[in-house]
């Protein structure tokens, strides 16, 4: 079902916020150049698209998020979002200036749906663990987010994402760490989580393409794996069995790495 098939009232209730949300009318030469062939698409139709006057930035962002959840973030384009909404692609540029800005808004929205509590639990360790679990849960719900925040040296401009870093730094404040070290610790936690979540994104994409689960893939590769183990000189890896396979699951790697990272931070705080 297309996003446009939902009632406009329900869509607005889902996304909330001011229809304009501070966005200026940024169509024109720059938007047309980025859209490329999208500019030739037929204008929106009142019969097939959303009701006239109901298109707004939150609705566009929600459509993009739903598309990414279902088909992966690579499937998200201004043209595809316009198709899902049943409108002409150029109408989107009145609210979202570019695909890059759409990425920013998607990330900001999903992080904004999981705000960290104030003041949070007592103690720096409990606070950092809570923040890590909340972010991990976000990546489980929206695996594609890790593609936008991890595989880049130019992270999204997303205040809700930045709020996680700020919250972690405040959890460390008052423990004799200098500001630069607090920045490094907070970013280290986020970087660990984003990297640990990448397999979730890859698995979601592989499952969409192959229609096979990771377990089904592993079962189908058993003969090739056994042949490799018999011929390769890998004395430790060759001992892999069911227990080791389970230990290598992303969820278990996350748990193991999280506690080791918190232990390391505890050691750091003892040394200052």
PDB file of C-alpha atoms in Angstrom:
ATOM      1  CA  UNK A   1       0.000   0.000   0.000  1.00  0.00           C
ATOM      2  CA  UNK A   2       1.298   3.415  -0.940  1.00  0.00           C
ATOM      3  CA  UNK A   3       1.753   6.016   1.743  1.00  0.00           C
ATOM      4  CA  UNK A   4      -0.645   8.199  -0.188  1.00  0.00           C
ATOM      5  CA  UNK A   5      -3.410   5.660   0.380  1.00  0.00           C
ATOM      6  CA  UNK A   6      -3.494   6.457   4.087  1.00  0.00           C
ATOM      7  CA  UNK A   7      -5.702   9.293   5.256  1.00  0.00           C
ATOM      8  CA  UNK A   8      -4.004  12.644   5.480  1.00  0.00           C
ATOM      9  CA  UNK A   9      -5.179  13.006   9.071  1.00  0.00           C
ATOM     10  CA  UNK A  10      -3.592   9.727  10.106  1.00  0.00           C
ATOM     11  CA  UNK A  11      -0.377  10.547   8.320  1.00  0.00           C
ATOM     12  CA  UNK A  12      -0.103  13.891  10.068  1.00  0.00           C
ATOM     13  CA  UNK A  13      -0.812  12.296  13.413  1.00  0.00           C
ATOM     14  CA  UNK A  14       2.021   9.842  12.817  1.00  0.00           C
ATOM     15  CA  UNK A  15       4.567  12.479  11.899  1.00  0.00           C
ATOM     16  CA  UNK A  16       3.493  15.489  13.912  1.00  0.00           C
ATOM     17  CA  UNK A  17       5.117  18.869  13.748  1.00  0.00           C
ATOM     18  CA  UNK A  18       4.588  22.044  11.840  1.00  0.00           C
ATOM     19  CA  UNK A  19       3.719  21.371   8.161  1.00  0.00           C
ATOM     20  CA  UNK A  20       6.442  23.720   6.982  1.00  0.00           C
ATOM     21  CA  UNK A  21       8.877  23.018   9.848  1.00  0.00           C
ATOM     22  CA  UNK A  22      10.913  26.035   8.856  1.00  0.00           C
ATOM     23  CA  UNK A  23      11.539  24.833   5.313  1.00  0.00           C
ATOM     24  CA  UNK A  24      11.677  27.543   2.710  1.00  0.00           C
ATOM     25  CA  UNK A  25      10.648  27.181  -0.900  1.00  0.00           C
ATOM     26  CA  UNK A  26      13.864  25.758  -2.242  1.00  0.00           C
ATOM     27  CA  UNK A  27      12.788  24.484  -5.619  1.00  0.00           C
ATOM     28  CA  UNK A  28      14.415  26.044  -8.629  1.00  0.00           C
ATOM     29  CA  UNK A  29      17.645  25.591 -10.521  1.00  0.00           C
ATOM     30  CA  UNK A  30      19.554  23.732  -7.779  1.00  0.00           C
ATOM     31  CA  UNK A  31      16.711  21.360  -7.005  1.00  0.00           C
ATOM     32  CA  UNK A  32      15.995  20.725 -10.677  1.00  0.00           C
ATOM     33  CA  UNK A  33      19.631  19.980 -11.377  1.00  0.00           C
ATOM     34  CA  UNK A  34      19.773  17.449  -8.551  1.00  0.00           C
ATOM     35  CA  UNK A  35      16.484  15.845  -9.505  1.00  0.00           C
ATOM     36  CA  UNK A  36      17.649  15.266 -13.063  1.00  0.00           C
ATOM     37  CA  UNK A  37      14.996  13.383 -14.980  1.00  0.00           C
ATOM     38  CA  UNK A  38      12.607  13.652 -12.051  1.00  0.00           C
ATOM     39  CA  UNK A  39      11.683  17.150 -13.222  1.00  0.00           C
ATOM     40  CA  UNK A  40       9.879  15.647 -16.217  1.00  0.00           C
ATOM     41  CA  UNK A  41       7.509  13.616 -14.083  1.00  0.00           C
ATOM     42  CA  UNK A  42       3.848  14.491 -14.406  1.00  0.00           C
ATOM     43  CA  UNK A  43       2.441  16.769 -11.713  1.00  0.00           C
ATOM     44  CA  UNK A  44       0.594  15.235  -8.801  1.00  0.00           C
ATOM     45  CA  UNK A  45      -2.961  14.114  -9.321  1.00  0.00           C
ATOM     46  CA  UNK A  46      -5.707  14.691  -6.800  1.00  0.00           C
ATOM     47  CA  UNK A  47      -7.166  11.306  -7.807  1.00  0.00           C
ATOM     48  CA  UNK A  48      -4.032   9.212  -7.203  1.00  0.00           C
ATOM     49  CA  UNK A  49      -1.990  11.303  -4.763  1.00  0.00           C
ATOM     50  CA  UNK A  50      -2.535  12.628  -1.277  1.00  0.00           C
ATOM     51  CA  UNK A  51      -5.289  15.230  -0.822  1.00  0.00           C
ATOM     52  CA  UNK A  52      -4.381  18.681  -2.080  1.00  0.00           C
ATOM     53  CA  UNK A  53      -2.713  20.852   0.528  1.00  0.00           C
ATOM     54  CA  UNK A  54      -1.688  17.996   2.853  1.00  0.00           C
ATOM     55  CA  UNK A  55       1.868  17.432   1.607  1.00  0.00           C
ATOM     56  CA  UNK A  56       4.413  18.575   4.186  1.00  0.00           C
ATOM     57  CA  UNK A  57       7.919  17.808   5.365  1.00  0.00           C
ATOM     58  CA  UNK A  58       6.988  15.290   8.123  1.00  0.00           C
ATOM     59  CA  UNK A  59       4.845  13.325   5.659  1.00  0.00           C
ATOM     60  CA  UNK A  60       7.718  13.164   3.163  1.00  0.00           C
ATOM     61  CA  UNK A  61      10.177  12.038   5.836  1.00  0.00           C
ATOM     62  CA  UNK A  62       7.778   9.402   7.163  1.00  0.00           C
ATOM     63  CA  UNK A  63       7.294   8.023   3.661  1.00  0.00           C
ATOM     64  CA  UNK A  64      11.072   7.812   3.199  1.00  0.00           C
ATOM     65  CA  UNK A  65      11.514   6.011   6.537  1.00  0.00           C
ATOM     66  CA  UNK A  66       8.799   3.482   5.723  1.00  0.00           C
ATOM     67  CA  UNK A  67      10.372   2.891   2.329  1.00  0.00           C
ATOM     68  CA  UNK A  68      13.811   2.357   3.902  1.00  0.00           C
ATOM     69  CA  UNK A  69      12.349  -0.010   6.496  1.00  0.00           C
ATOM     70  CA  UNK A  70      10.719  -2.098   3.785  1.00  0.00           C
ATOM     71  CA  UNK A  71      13.171  -1.948   0.868  1.00  0.00           C
ATOM     72  CA  UNK A  72      16.417  -0.625   2.348  1.00  0.00           C
ATOM     73  CA  UNK A  73      17.880   2.861   2.254  1.00  0.00           C
ATOM     74  CA  UNK A  74      19.331   2.326  -1.237  1.00  0.00           C
ATOM     75  CA  UNK A  75      15.754   2.252  -2.527  1.00  0.00           C
ATOM     76  CA  UNK A  76      15.057   5.748  -1.206  1.00  0.00           C
ATOM     77  CA  UNK A  77      15.195   8.504  -3.799  1.00  0.00           C
ATOM     78  CA  UNK A  78      13.218  11.675  -4.269  1.00  0.00           C
ATOM     79  CA  UNK A  79      11.481  10.096  -7.252  1.00  0.00           C
ATOM     80  CA  UNK A  80      10.587   6.931  -5.343  1.00  0.00           C
ATOM     81  CA  UNK A  81       9.268   8.863  -2.350  1.00  0.00           C
ATOM     82  CA  UNK A  82       7.159  10.997  -4.681  1.00  0.00           C
ATOM     83  CA  UNK A  83       5.775   7.833  -6.273  1.00  0.00           C
ATOM     84  CA  UNK A  84       4.900   6.403  -2.866  1.00  0.00           C
ATOM     85  CA  UNK A  85       3.065   9.604  -1.997  1.00  0.00           C
ATOM     86  CA  UNK A  86       1.427   9.847  -5.412  1.00  0.00           C
ATOM     87  CA  UNK A  87       2.746  13.336  -6.137  1.00  0.00           C
ATOM     88  CA  UNK A  88       5.092  14.932  -8.645  1.00  0.00           C
ATOM     89  CA  UNK A  89       8.727  14.766  -7.630  1.00  0.00           C
ATOM     90  CA  UNK A  90       9.311  18.515  -7.890  1.00  0.00           C
ATOM     91  CA  UNK A  91       6.655  19.138  -5.246  1.00  0.00           C
ATOM     92  CA  UNK A  92       8.954  17.494  -2.672  1.00  0.00           C
ATOM     93  CA  UNK A  93      11.618  20.148  -3.158  1.00  0.00           C
ATOM     94  CA  UNK A  94       9.374  22.802  -1.631  1.00  0.00           C
ATOM     95  CA  UNK A  95       9.948  21.009   1.693  1.00  0.00           C
ATOM     96  CA  UNK A  96      13.214  19.047   1.350  1.00  0.00           C
ATOM     97  CA  UNK A  97      16.080  20.614  -0.589  1.00  0.00           C
ATOM     98  CA  UNK A  98      18.026  17.464  -1.486  1.00  0.00           C
ATOM     99  CA  UNK A  99      18.490  13.762  -0.898  1.00  0.00           C
ATOM    100  CA  UNK A 100      21.236  14.607   1.601  1.00  0.00           C
ATOM    101  CA  UNK A 101      18.833  16.729   3.611  1.00  0.00           C
ATOM    102  CA  UNK A 102      16.290  13.905   3.434  1.00  0.00           C
ATOM    103  CA  UNK A 103      18.907  11.555   4.921  1.00  0.00           C
ATOM    104  CA  UNK A 104      19.508  14.050   7.733  1.00  0.00           C
ATOM    105  CA  UNK A 105      15.795  14.308   8.450  1.00  0.00           C
ATOM    106  CA  UNK A 106      15.294  10.536   8.409  1.00  0.00           C
ATOM    107  CA  UNK A 107      18.088  10.008  10.933  1.00  0.00           C
ATOM    108  CA  UNK A 108      16.914  12.907  13.087  1.00  0.00           C
ATOM    109  CA  UNK A 109      13.370  11.540  13.131  1.00  0.00           C
ATOM    110  CA  UNK A 110      14.192   7.970  14.163  1.00  0.00           C
ATOM    111  CA  UNK A 111      16.594   9.119  16.894  1.00  0.00           C
ATOM    112  CA  UNK A 112      14.008  11.658  18.015  1.00  0.00           C
ATOM    113  CA  UNK A 113      11.546   8.819  18.524  1.00  0.00           C
ATOM    114  CA  UNK A 114      13.901   7.297  21.129  1.00  0.00           C
ATOM    115  CA  UNK A 115      14.926  10.227  23.347  1.00  0.00           C
ATOM    116  CA  UNK A 116      17.154   9.398  26.287  1.00  0.00           C
ATOM    117  CA  UNK A 117      15.532  10.016  29.679  1.00  0.00           C
ATOM    118  CA  UNK A 118      16.327  12.916  31.949  1.00  0.00           C
ATOM    119  CA  UNK A 119      18.071  12.616  34.284  1.00  0.00           C
ATOM    120  CA  UNK A 120      18.462   8.894  33.633  1.00  0.00           C
ATOM    121  CA  UNK A 121      19.685   6.227  36.065  1.00  0.00           C
ATOM    122  CA  UNK A 122      22.258   6.923  38.751  1.00  0.00           C
ATOM    123  CA  UNK A 123      25.917   6.469  37.911  1.00  0.00           C
ATOM    124  CA  UNK A 124      27.913   6.965  34.741  1.00  0.00           C
ATOM    125  CA  UNK A 125      28.025   3.249  33.887  1.00  0.00           C
ATOM    126  CA  UNK A 126      24.267   2.736  34.117  1.00  0.00           C
ATOM    127  CA  UNK A 127      23.716   5.862  32.041  1.00  0.00           C
ATOM    128  CA  UNK A 128      26.142   4.839  29.290  1.00  0.00           C
ATOM    129  CA  UNK A 129      24.768   1.304  29.200  1.00  0.00           C
ATOM    130  CA  UNK A 130      21.216   2.621  28.879  1.00  0.00           C
ATOM    131  CA  UNK A 131      22.197   4.945  26.049  1.00  0.00           C
ATOM    132  CA  UNK A 132      23.950   2.100  24.238  1.00  0.00           C
ATOM    133  CA  UNK A 133      20.958  -0.218  24.543  1.00  0.00           C
ATOM    134  CA  UNK A 134      18.599   2.461  23.302  1.00  0.00           C
ATOM    135  CA  UNK A 135      20.758   3.132  20.252  1.00  0.00           C
ATOM    136  CA  UNK A 136      21.154  -0.599  19.589  1.00  0.00           C
ATOM    137  CA  UNK A 137      17.365  -1.034  19.735  1.00  0.00           C
ATOM    138  CA  UNK A 138      17.059   1.744  17.153  1.00  0.00           C
ATOM    139  CA  UNK A 139      19.396  -0.122  14.785  1.00  0.00           C
ATOM    140  CA  UNK A 140      17.395  -3.313  15.264  1.00  0.00           C
ATOM    141  CA  UNK A 141      14.190  -1.460  14.365  1.00  0.00           C
ATOM    142  CA  UNK A 142      15.774   0.470  11.477  1.00  0.00           C
ATOM    143  CA  UNK A 143      18.893  -1.432  10.280  1.00  0.00           C
ATOM    144  CA  UNK A 144      19.445   1.007   7.394  1.00  0.00           C
ATOM    145  CA  UNK A 145      20.328   3.835   9.797  1.00  0.00           C
ATOM    146  CA  UNK A 146      23.809   2.392  10.316  1.00  0.00           C
ATOM    147  CA  UNK A 147      24.520   2.928   6.608  1.00  0.00           C
ATOM    148  CA  UNK A 148      23.881   6.651   7.036  1.00  0.00           C
ATOM    149  CA  UNK A 149      25.743   7.188  10.305  1.00  0.00           C
ATOM    150  CA  UNK A 150      28.601   4.646  10.163  1.00  0.00           C
ATOM    151  CA  UNK A 151      29.861   4.413   6.586  1.00  0.00           C
ATOM    152  CA  UNK A 152      30.861   8.049   6.387  1.00  0.00           C
ATOM    153  CA  UNK A 153      33.264  10.656   7.695  1.00  0.00           C
ATOM    154  CA  UNK A 154      30.506  13.228   7.155  1.00  0.00           C
ATOM    155  CA  UNK A 155      27.741  12.282   9.583  1.00  0.00           C
ATOM    156  CA  UNK A 156      24.184  13.558   9.216  1.00  0.00           C
ATOM    157  CA  UNK A 157      23.235  16.926  10.641  1.00  0.00           C
ATOM    158  CA  UNK A 158      20.691  15.474  13.041  1.00  0.00           C
ATOM    159  CA  UNK A 159      20.113  17.157  16.427  1.00  0.00           C
ATOM    160  CA  UNK A 160      18.471  14.036  17.861  1.00  0.00           C
ATOM    161  CA  UNK A 161      21.579  11.996  17.018  1.00  0.00           C
ATOM    162  CA  UNK A 162      23.825  14.699  18.464  1.00  0.00           C
ATOM    163  CA  UNK A 163      21.717  14.571  21.642  1.00  0.00           C
ATOM    164  CA  UNK A 164      23.001  11.041  22.280  1.00  0.00           C
ATOM    165  CA  UNK A 165      26.587  12.300  22.233  1.00  0.00           C
ATOM    166  CA  UNK A 166      25.677  15.230  24.479  1.00  0.00           C
ATOM    167  CA  UNK A 167      23.843  12.932  26.934  1.00  0.00           C
ATOM    168  CA  UNK A 168      26.864  10.604  27.165  1.00  0.00           C
ATOM    169  CA  UNK A 169      29.218  13.508  27.763  1.00  0.00           C
ATOM    170  CA  UNK A 170      26.997  14.764  30.577  1.00  0.00           C
ATOM    171  CA  UNK A 171      27.061  11.260  32.092  1.00  0.00           C
ATOM    172  CA  UNK A 172      30.862  11.527  32.229  1.00  0.00           C
ATOM    173  CA  UNK A 173      30.979  15.121  33.446  1.00  0.00           C
ATOM    174  CA  UNK A 174      32.318  15.497  36.976  1.00  0.00           C
ATOM    175  CA  UNK A 175      34.637  12.474  36.764  1.00  0.00           C
ATOM    176  CA  UNK A 176      37.829  14.482  36.200  1.00  0.00           C
ATOM    177  CA  UNK A 177      37.991  13.842  32.461  1.00  0.00           C
ATOM    178  CA  UNK A 178      38.941  16.804  30.303  1.00  0.00           C
ATOM    179  CA  UNK A 179      36.509  17.928  27.630  1.00  0.00           C
ATOM    180  CA  UNK A 180      38.398  16.378  24.711  1.00  0.00           C
ATOM    181  CA  UNK A 181      38.499  12.991  26.441  1.00  0.00           C
ATOM    182  CA  UNK A 182      34.760  13.117  27.142  1.00  0.00           C
ATOM    183  CA  UNK A 183      34.211  13.813  23.444  1.00  0.00           C
ATOM    184  CA  UNK A 184      36.386  10.845  22.517  1.00  0.00           C
ATOM    185  CA  UNK A 185      34.630   8.465  24.913  1.00  0.00           C
ATOM    186  CA  UNK A 186      31.170   9.533  23.755  1.00  0.00           C
ATOM    187  CA  UNK A 187      32.102   9.196  20.086  1.00  0.00           C
ATOM    188  CA  UNK A 188      33.837   5.865  20.762  1.00  0.00           C
ATOM    189  CA  UNK A 189      30.593   4.457  22.147  1.00  0.00           C
ATOM    190  CA  UNK A 190      28.607   5.642  19.143  1.00  0.00           C
ATOM    191  CA  UNK A 191      31.224   4.350  16.717  1.00  0.00           C
ATOM    192  CA  UNK A 192      31.236   0.932  18.389  1.00  0.00           C
ATOM    193  CA  UNK A 193      27.453   0.682  18.204  1.00  0.00           C
ATOM    194  CA  UNK A 194      27.302   1.795  14.583  1.00  0.00           C
ATOM    195  CA  UNK A 195      29.998  -0.686  13.571  1.00  0.00           C
ATOM    196  CA  UNK A 196      28.401  -3.516  15.547  1.00  0.00           C
ATOM    197  CA  UNK A 197      25.080  -2.731  13.859  1.00  0.00           C
ATOM    198  CA  UNK A 198      26.419  -2.939  10.306  1.00  0.00           C
ATOM    199  CA  UNK A 199      25.833  -6.731  10.139  1.00  0.00           C
ATOM    200  CA  UNK A 200      22.168  -6.064  10.949  1.00  0.00           C
ATOM    201  CA  UNK A 201      21.928  -3.806   7.901  1.00  0.00           C
ATOM    202  CA  UNK A 202      23.797  -6.257   5.669  1.00  0.00           C
ATOM    203  CA  UNK A 203      21.657  -9.177   6.860  1.00  0.00           C
ATOM    204  CA  UNK A 204      18.433  -7.257   6.247  1.00  0.00           C
ATOM    205  CA  UNK A 205      19.585  -6.455   2.713  1.00  0.00           C
ATOM    206  CA  UNK A 206      20.776 -10.017   2.040  1.00  0.00           C
ATOM    207  CA  UNK A 207      17.492 -11.454   3.294  1.00  0.00           C
ATOM    208  CA  UNK A 208      15.554  -9.145   0.965  1.00  0.00           C
ATOM    209  CA  UNK A 209      17.659 -10.135  -2.038  1.00  0.00           C
ATOM    210  CA  UNK A 210      18.100 -13.877  -1.430  1.00  0.00           C
ATOM    211  CA  UNK A 211      14.923 -14.624   0.553  1.00  0.00           C
ATOM    212  CA  UNK A 212      17.115 -16.724   2.858  1.00  0.00           C
ATOM    213  CA  UNK A 213      17.837 -16.208   6.548  1.00  0.00           C
ATOM    214  CA  UNK A 214      21.392 -16.234   7.875  1.00  0.00           C
ATOM    215  CA  UNK A 215      20.812 -19.730   9.254  1.00  0.00           C
ATOM    216  CA  UNK A 216      19.556 -20.971   5.883  1.00  0.00           C
ATOM    217  CA  UNK A 217      22.598 -19.427   4.218  1.00  0.00           C
ATOM    218  CA  UNK A 218      24.928 -21.092   6.733  1.00  0.00           C
ATOM    219  CA  UNK A 219      23.235 -24.471   6.259  1.00  0.00           C
ATOM    220  CA  UNK A 220      23.618 -24.221   2.482  1.00  0.00           C
ATOM    221  CA  UNK A 221      27.328 -23.412   2.848  1.00  0.00           C
ATOM    222  CA  UNK A 222      28.202 -26.271   5.186  1.00  0.00           C
ATOM    223  CA  UNK A 223      29.845 -28.497   2.558  1.00  0.00           C
ATOM    224  CA  UNK A 224      32.026 -25.664   1.265  1.00  0.00           C
ATOM    225  CA  UNK A 225      32.929 -24.702   4.827  1.00  0.00           C
ATOM    226  CA  UNK A 226      33.948 -28.253   5.737  1.00  0.00           C
ATOM    227  CA  UNK A 227      36.126 -28.517   2.626  1.00  0.00           C
ATOM    228  CA  UNK A 228      37.870 -25.284   3.542  1.00  0.00           C
ATOM    229  CA  UNK A 229      38.452 -26.385   7.119  1.00  0.00           C
ATOM    230  CA  UNK A 230      39.995 -29.663   5.962  1.00  0.00           C
ATOM    231  CA  UNK A 231      42.516 -27.963   3.690  1.00  0.00           C
ATOM    232  CA  UNK A 232      43.258 -24.632   5.399  1.00  0.00           C
ATOM    233  CA  UNK A 233      45.716 -24.327   8.254  1.00  0.00           C
ATOM    234  CA  UNK A 234      43.358 -22.728  10.746  1.00  0.00           C
ATOM    235  CA  UNK A 235      43.670 -24.738  13.965  1.00  0.00           C
ATOM    236  CA  UNK A 236      41.431 -22.466  16.045  1.00  0.00           C
ATOM    237  CA  UNK A 237      38.812 -21.535  13.464  1.00  0.00           C
ATOM    238  CA  UNK A 238      38.502 -25.184  12.432  1.00  0.00           C
ATOM    239  CA  UNK A 239      37.093 -25.895  15.909  1.00  0.00           C
ATOM    240  CA  UNK A 240      34.068 -23.687  15.240  1.00  0.00           C
ATOM    241  CA  UNK A 241      30.792 -25.358  16.090  1.00  0.00           C
ATOM    242  CA  UNK A 242      27.237 -24.413  17.023  1.00  0.00           C
ATOM    243  CA  UNK A 243      28.316 -22.626  20.198  1.00  0.00           C
ATOM    244  CA  UNK A 244      30.861 -20.501  18.355  1.00  0.00           C
ATOM    245  CA  UNK A 245      28.353 -19.724  15.614  1.00  0.00           C
ATOM    246  CA  UNK A 246      25.877 -18.475  18.221  1.00  0.00           C
ATOM    247  CA  UNK A 247      28.594 -16.449  19.934  1.00  0.00           C
ATOM    248  CA  UNK A 248      29.272 -14.667  16.643  1.00  0.00           C
ATOM    249  CA  UNK A 249      25.661 -13.508  16.253  1.00  0.00           C
ATOM    250  CA  UNK A 250      25.427  -9.685  16.170  1.00  0.00           C
ATOM    251  CA  UNK A 251      23.365  -9.573  19.372  1.00  0.00           C
ATOM    252  CA  UNK A 252      25.984 -11.542  21.309  1.00  0.00           C
ATOM    253  CA  UNK A 253      28.861  -9.533  19.852  1.00  0.00           C
ATOM    254  CA  UNK A 254      27.035  -6.361  20.931  1.00  0.00           C
ATOM    255  CA  UNK A 255      26.628  -7.618  24.511  1.00  0.00           C
ATOM    256  CA  UNK A 256      30.220  -8.798  24.796  1.00  0.00           C
ATOM    257  CA  UNK A 257      31.691  -5.620  23.321  1.00  0.00           C
ATOM    258  CA  UNK A 258      29.453  -3.319  25.360  1.00  0.00           C
ATOM    259  CA  UNK A 259      30.585  -4.741  28.690  1.00  0.00           C
ATOM    260  CA  UNK A 260      34.253  -4.805  27.681  1.00  0.00           C
ATOM    261  CA  UNK A 261      33.980  -1.170  26.577  1.00  0.00           C
ATOM    262  CA  UNK A 262      32.359  -0.123  29.857  1.00  0.00           C
ATOM    263  CA  UNK A 263      35.085  -1.986  31.756  1.00  0.00           C
ATOM    264  CA  UNK A 264      37.669  -0.018  29.795  1.00  0.00           C
ATOM    265  CA  UNK A 265      35.990   3.289  30.623  1.00  0.00           C
ATOM    266  CA  UNK A 266      35.971   2.295  34.309  1.00  0.00           C
ATOM    267  CA  UNK A 267      39.718   1.691  34.125  1.00  0.00           C
ATOM    268  CA  UNK A 268      40.191   5.075  32.457  1.00  0.00           C
ATOM    269  CA  UNK A 269      38.262   6.832  35.230  1.00  0.00           C
ATOM    270  CA  UNK A 270      40.353   5.091  37.881  1.00  0.00           C
ATOM    271  CA  UNK A 271      43.506   6.461  36.290  1.00  0.00           C
ATOM    272  CA  UNK A 272      42.555  10.149  36.276  1.00  0.00           C
TER     273      UNK A 272
END
